[in-house]
XYZ file of C-alpha atoms in Angstrom:
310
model
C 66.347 109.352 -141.234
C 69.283 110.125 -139.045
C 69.087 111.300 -135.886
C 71.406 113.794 -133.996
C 72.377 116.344 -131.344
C 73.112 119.835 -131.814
C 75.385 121.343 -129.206
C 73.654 124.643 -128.643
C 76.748 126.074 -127.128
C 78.895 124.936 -129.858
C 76.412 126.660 -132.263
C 75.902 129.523 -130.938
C 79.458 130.632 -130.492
C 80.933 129.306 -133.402
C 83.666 131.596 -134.727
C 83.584 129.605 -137.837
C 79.975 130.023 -138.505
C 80.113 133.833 -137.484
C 82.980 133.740 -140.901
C 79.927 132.524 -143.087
C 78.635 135.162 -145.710
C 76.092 135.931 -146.559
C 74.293 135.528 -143.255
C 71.339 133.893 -143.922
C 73.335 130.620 -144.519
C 74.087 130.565 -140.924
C 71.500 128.569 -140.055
C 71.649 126.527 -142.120
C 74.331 124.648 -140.579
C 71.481 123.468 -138.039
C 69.986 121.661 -140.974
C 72.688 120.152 -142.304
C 74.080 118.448 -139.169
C 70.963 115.618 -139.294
C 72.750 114.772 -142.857
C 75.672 113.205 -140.818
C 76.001 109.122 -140.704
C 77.130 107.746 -137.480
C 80.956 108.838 -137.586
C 79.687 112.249 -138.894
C 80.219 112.065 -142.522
C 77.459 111.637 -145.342
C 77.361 111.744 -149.035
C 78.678 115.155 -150.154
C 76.516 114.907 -153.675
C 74.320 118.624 -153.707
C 71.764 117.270 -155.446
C 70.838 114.565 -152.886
C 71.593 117.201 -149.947
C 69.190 119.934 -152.057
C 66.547 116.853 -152.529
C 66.732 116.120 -149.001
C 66.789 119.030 -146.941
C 65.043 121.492 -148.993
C 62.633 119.821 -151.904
C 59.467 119.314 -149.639
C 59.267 122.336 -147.453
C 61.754 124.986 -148.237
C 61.485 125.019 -152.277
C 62.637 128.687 -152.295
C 65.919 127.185 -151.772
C 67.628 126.303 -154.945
C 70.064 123.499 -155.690
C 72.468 126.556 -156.486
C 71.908 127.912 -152.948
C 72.743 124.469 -151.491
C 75.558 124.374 -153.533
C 77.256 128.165 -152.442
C 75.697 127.058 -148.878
C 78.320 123.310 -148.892
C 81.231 126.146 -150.498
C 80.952 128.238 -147.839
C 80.938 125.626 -144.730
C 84.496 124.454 -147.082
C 85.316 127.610 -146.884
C 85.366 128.800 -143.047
C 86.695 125.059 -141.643
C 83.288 122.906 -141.224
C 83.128 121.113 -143.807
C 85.964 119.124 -145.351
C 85.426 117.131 -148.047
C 87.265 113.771 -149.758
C 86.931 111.141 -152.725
C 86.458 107.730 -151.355
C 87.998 105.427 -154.162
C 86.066 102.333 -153.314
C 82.474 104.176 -154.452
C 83.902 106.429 -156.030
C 81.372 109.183 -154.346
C 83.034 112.515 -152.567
C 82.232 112.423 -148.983
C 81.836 114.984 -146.386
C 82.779 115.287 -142.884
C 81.719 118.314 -140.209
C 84.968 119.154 -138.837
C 84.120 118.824 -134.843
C 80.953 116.830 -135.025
C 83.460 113.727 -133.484
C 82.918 115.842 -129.769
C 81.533 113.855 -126.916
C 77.775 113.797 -126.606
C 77.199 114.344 -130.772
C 77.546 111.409 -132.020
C 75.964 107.433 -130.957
C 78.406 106.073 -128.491
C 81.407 103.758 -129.944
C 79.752 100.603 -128.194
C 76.563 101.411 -130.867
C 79.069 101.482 -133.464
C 81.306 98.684 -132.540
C 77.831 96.948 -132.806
C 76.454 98.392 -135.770
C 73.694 99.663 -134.838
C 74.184 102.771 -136.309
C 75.000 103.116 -140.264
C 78.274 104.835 -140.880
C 80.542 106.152 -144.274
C 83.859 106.024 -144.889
C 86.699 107.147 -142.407
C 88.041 110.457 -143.327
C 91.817 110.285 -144.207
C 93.274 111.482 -141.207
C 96.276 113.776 -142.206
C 94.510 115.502 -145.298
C 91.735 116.206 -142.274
C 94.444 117.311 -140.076
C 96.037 119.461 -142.564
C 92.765 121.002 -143.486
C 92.041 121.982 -140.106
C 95.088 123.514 -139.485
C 94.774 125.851 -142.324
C 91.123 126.922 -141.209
C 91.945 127.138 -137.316
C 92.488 131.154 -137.777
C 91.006 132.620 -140.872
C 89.176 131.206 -143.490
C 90.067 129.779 -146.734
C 90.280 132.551 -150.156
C 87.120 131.607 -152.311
C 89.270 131.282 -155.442
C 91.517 128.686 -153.734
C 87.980 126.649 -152.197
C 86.803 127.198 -155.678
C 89.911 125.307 -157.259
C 89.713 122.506 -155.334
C 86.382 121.715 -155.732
C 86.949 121.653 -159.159
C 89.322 118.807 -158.407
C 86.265 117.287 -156.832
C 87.758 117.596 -153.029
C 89.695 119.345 -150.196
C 92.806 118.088 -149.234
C 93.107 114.416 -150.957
C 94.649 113.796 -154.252
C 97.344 116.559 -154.422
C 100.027 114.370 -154.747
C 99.497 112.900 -157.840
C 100.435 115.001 -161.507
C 100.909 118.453 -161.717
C 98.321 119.468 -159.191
C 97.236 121.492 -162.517
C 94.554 119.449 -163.255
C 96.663 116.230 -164.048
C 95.931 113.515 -161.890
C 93.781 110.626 -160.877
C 90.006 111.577 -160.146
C 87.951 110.349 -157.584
C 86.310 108.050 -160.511
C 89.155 106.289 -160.545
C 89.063 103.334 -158.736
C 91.791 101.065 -157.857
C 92.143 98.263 -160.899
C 90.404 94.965 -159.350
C 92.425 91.542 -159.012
C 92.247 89.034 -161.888
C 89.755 87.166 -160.461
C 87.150 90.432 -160.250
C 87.773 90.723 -156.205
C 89.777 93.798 -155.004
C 92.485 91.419 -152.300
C 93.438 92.544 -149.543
C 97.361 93.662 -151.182
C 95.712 96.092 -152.800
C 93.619 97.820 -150.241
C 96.846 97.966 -147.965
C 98.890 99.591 -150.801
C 96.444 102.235 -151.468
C 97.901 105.885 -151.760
C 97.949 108.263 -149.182
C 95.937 111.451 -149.054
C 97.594 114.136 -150.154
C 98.879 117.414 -148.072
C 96.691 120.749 -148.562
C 99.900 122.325 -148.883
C 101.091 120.327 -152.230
C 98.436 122.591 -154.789
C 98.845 125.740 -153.750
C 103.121 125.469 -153.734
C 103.498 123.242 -156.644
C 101.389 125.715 -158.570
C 103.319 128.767 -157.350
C 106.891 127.109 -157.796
C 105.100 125.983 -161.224
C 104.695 129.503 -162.226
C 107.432 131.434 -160.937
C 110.104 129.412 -162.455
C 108.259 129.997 -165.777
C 108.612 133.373 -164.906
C 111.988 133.493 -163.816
C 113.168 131.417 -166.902
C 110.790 132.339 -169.631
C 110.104 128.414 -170.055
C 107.668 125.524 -168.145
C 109.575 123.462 -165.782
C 110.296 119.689 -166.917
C 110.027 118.401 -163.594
C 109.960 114.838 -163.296
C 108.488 111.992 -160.924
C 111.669 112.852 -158.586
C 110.589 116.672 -158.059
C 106.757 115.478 -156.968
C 108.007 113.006 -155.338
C 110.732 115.227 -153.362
C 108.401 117.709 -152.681
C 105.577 115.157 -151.657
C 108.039 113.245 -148.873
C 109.168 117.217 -147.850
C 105.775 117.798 -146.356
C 105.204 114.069 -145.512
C 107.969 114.768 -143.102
C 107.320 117.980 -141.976
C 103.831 119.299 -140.520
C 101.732 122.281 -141.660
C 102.883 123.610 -138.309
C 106.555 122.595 -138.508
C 106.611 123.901 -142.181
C 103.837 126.459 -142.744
C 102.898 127.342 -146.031
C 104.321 130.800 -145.878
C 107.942 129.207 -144.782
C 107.907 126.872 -147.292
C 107.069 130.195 -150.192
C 109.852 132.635 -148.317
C 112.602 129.834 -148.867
C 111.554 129.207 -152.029
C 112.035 133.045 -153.050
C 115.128 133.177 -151.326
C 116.172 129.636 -153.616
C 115.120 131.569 -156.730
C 116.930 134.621 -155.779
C 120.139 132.657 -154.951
C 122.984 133.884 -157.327
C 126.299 131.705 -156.013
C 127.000 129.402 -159.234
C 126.534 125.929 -157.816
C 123.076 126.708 -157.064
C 122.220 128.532 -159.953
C 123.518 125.665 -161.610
C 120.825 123.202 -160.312
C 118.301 124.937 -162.442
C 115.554 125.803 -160.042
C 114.830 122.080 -159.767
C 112.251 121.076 -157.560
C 113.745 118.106 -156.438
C 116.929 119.704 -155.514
C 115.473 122.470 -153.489
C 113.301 120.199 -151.218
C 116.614 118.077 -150.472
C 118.154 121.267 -149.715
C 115.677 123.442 -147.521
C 117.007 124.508 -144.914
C 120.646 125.926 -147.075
C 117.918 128.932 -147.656
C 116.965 129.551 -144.228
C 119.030 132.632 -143.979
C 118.372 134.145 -146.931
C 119.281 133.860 -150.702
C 122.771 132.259 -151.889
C 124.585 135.088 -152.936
C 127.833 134.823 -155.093
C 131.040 136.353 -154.439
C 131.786 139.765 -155.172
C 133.202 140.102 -158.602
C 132.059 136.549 -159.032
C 128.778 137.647 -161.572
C 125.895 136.184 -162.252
C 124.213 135.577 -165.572
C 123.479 139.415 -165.954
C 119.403 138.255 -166.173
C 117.428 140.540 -163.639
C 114.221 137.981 -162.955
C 114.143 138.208 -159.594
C 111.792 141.326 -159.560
C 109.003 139.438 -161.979
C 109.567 135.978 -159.829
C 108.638 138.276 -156.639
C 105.479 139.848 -157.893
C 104.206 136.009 -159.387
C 104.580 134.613 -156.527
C 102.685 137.754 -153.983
C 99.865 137.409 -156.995
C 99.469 133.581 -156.619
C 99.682 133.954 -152.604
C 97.076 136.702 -152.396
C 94.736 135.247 -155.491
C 94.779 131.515 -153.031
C 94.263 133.134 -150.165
C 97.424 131.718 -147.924
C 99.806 134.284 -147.019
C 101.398 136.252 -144.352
């Protein structure tokens, strides 16, 4: 059984564990933390965690307690979770454990001593840090993303509406039954928290705004995928990234009314909606359709109901 250090300190004054509700799961967190492989991840399956921690001396704990106990360490930034395509298992990581003095020392690892997991993909990580540093995540949004099986890997592939590869899905082996080294390299990169929540709320207020679902292509994920490749959750916070896209919408002049909304288009485009919307000239017109009202209360329901806004 592993073996490891709690940082009293660190436990006692943790912001993010003071966030936790209902307060009993608290400590809990003390429990957990002996879970944790070498390099502070473990198997994220509740069933195993419920069997482990809690089958032999704390039965009044159910397996759904454990499982609204691993939600709400998701939701308040300690626990971030990811699908590891090689098993095919979701894996956990405790977002700080990686401190000095709480973890074996790298010369135990380096000689593998220790048993480790998987390395956590380091910008889905990043991003989901950043978006927990302050506040905690909205249930619904922690909710719909462990649906997907995971936070903050696999958003960049289909609609992000439930389209997409799961973590089941393993990369297709070679011919001769062993996965080469080609096609480890070439494996896709985790996705950006911030893909889900804004392709969903783009997603829905141009069906709003037009009365019709989008047709966007490969060339709209894909813009809006290399958009926030390029630019960090800190560079490009979520809420920047929604304001332009209202003031896109709301743009009357004709050559951008003329691009259709698209997707693509927009995130080639960003910062032409910095200032505000595009307005036509006066006289000029528009196409006498009065959306913009309806596209503005979609898109402060979707904020509010995920949980990332102002």
């Amino acid at each position: 059984m592993n073996k490891r250090i709690l940082d009293g300190g660190g436990l006692w004054k943790s912001d993010k564990l003071a966030r936790m509700q209902p307060e009993w799961m608290r400590a809990e967190y003390a429990n957990w933390i002996p879970l944790a492989l070498a390099n502070g991840v473990f198997e994220a399956d509740t069933r195993r965690i419920w069997a482990t921690i809690y089958s032999y001396n704390r039965p009044e704990i159910t397996f759904d307690d454990a499982e609204e106990i691993k939600r709400e360490f998701c939701r308040v930034g300690l626990l971030f979770l990811w699908p590891d395509e090689e098993t095919g298992k979701i894996w956990a990581y405790f977002v700080g454990i990686d401190k000095s003095g709480r973890l074996p020392s790298r010369s135990r690892l380096d000689r593998k001593h220790e048993p480790i997991g998987p390395t956590p993909p380091a910008d889905a990580l990043r991003s989901y840090v950043e978006l927990t540093r302050s506040k905690p995540l909205e249930s619904s949004l922690v909710s719909q993303w462990l649906a997907n099986g995971c936070l903050g890997f696999g958003f960049g592939t289909g609609f992000g509406l439930g389209i997409g590869k799961t973590p089941a899905q393993k990369t297709s082996p070679s011919p001769d039954g062993i996965a080469g080294k080609d096609s480890r390299r070439h494996k896709a990169a985790p996705g950006d928290l911030r893909f889900q929540p804004f392709f969903q709320l783009a997603y829905e207020s141009f069906t709003v705004k037009h009365g019709r679902k989008p047709l966007w292509l490969g060339k709209d994920r894909n813009g809006l995928k290399n958009l926030l490749k390029s630019q960090s959750a800190e560079a490009l916070p979520f809420e920047r990234l929604q304001t332009l896209w209202r003031n896109y919408l709301d743009s009357t002049e004709a050559f951008t009314v003329k691009q259709g909304s698209s997707l693509a288009y927009f995130c080639s485009n960003l910062d032409k909606f910095s200032d505000g919307p595009i307005l036509a000239a006066p006289g000029k017109g528009t196409n006498g359709k009065d959306t913009n009202s309806a596209v503005e209360t979609t898109m402060r329901g979707f904020a509010a109901n995920t949980g990332i806004t102002h």
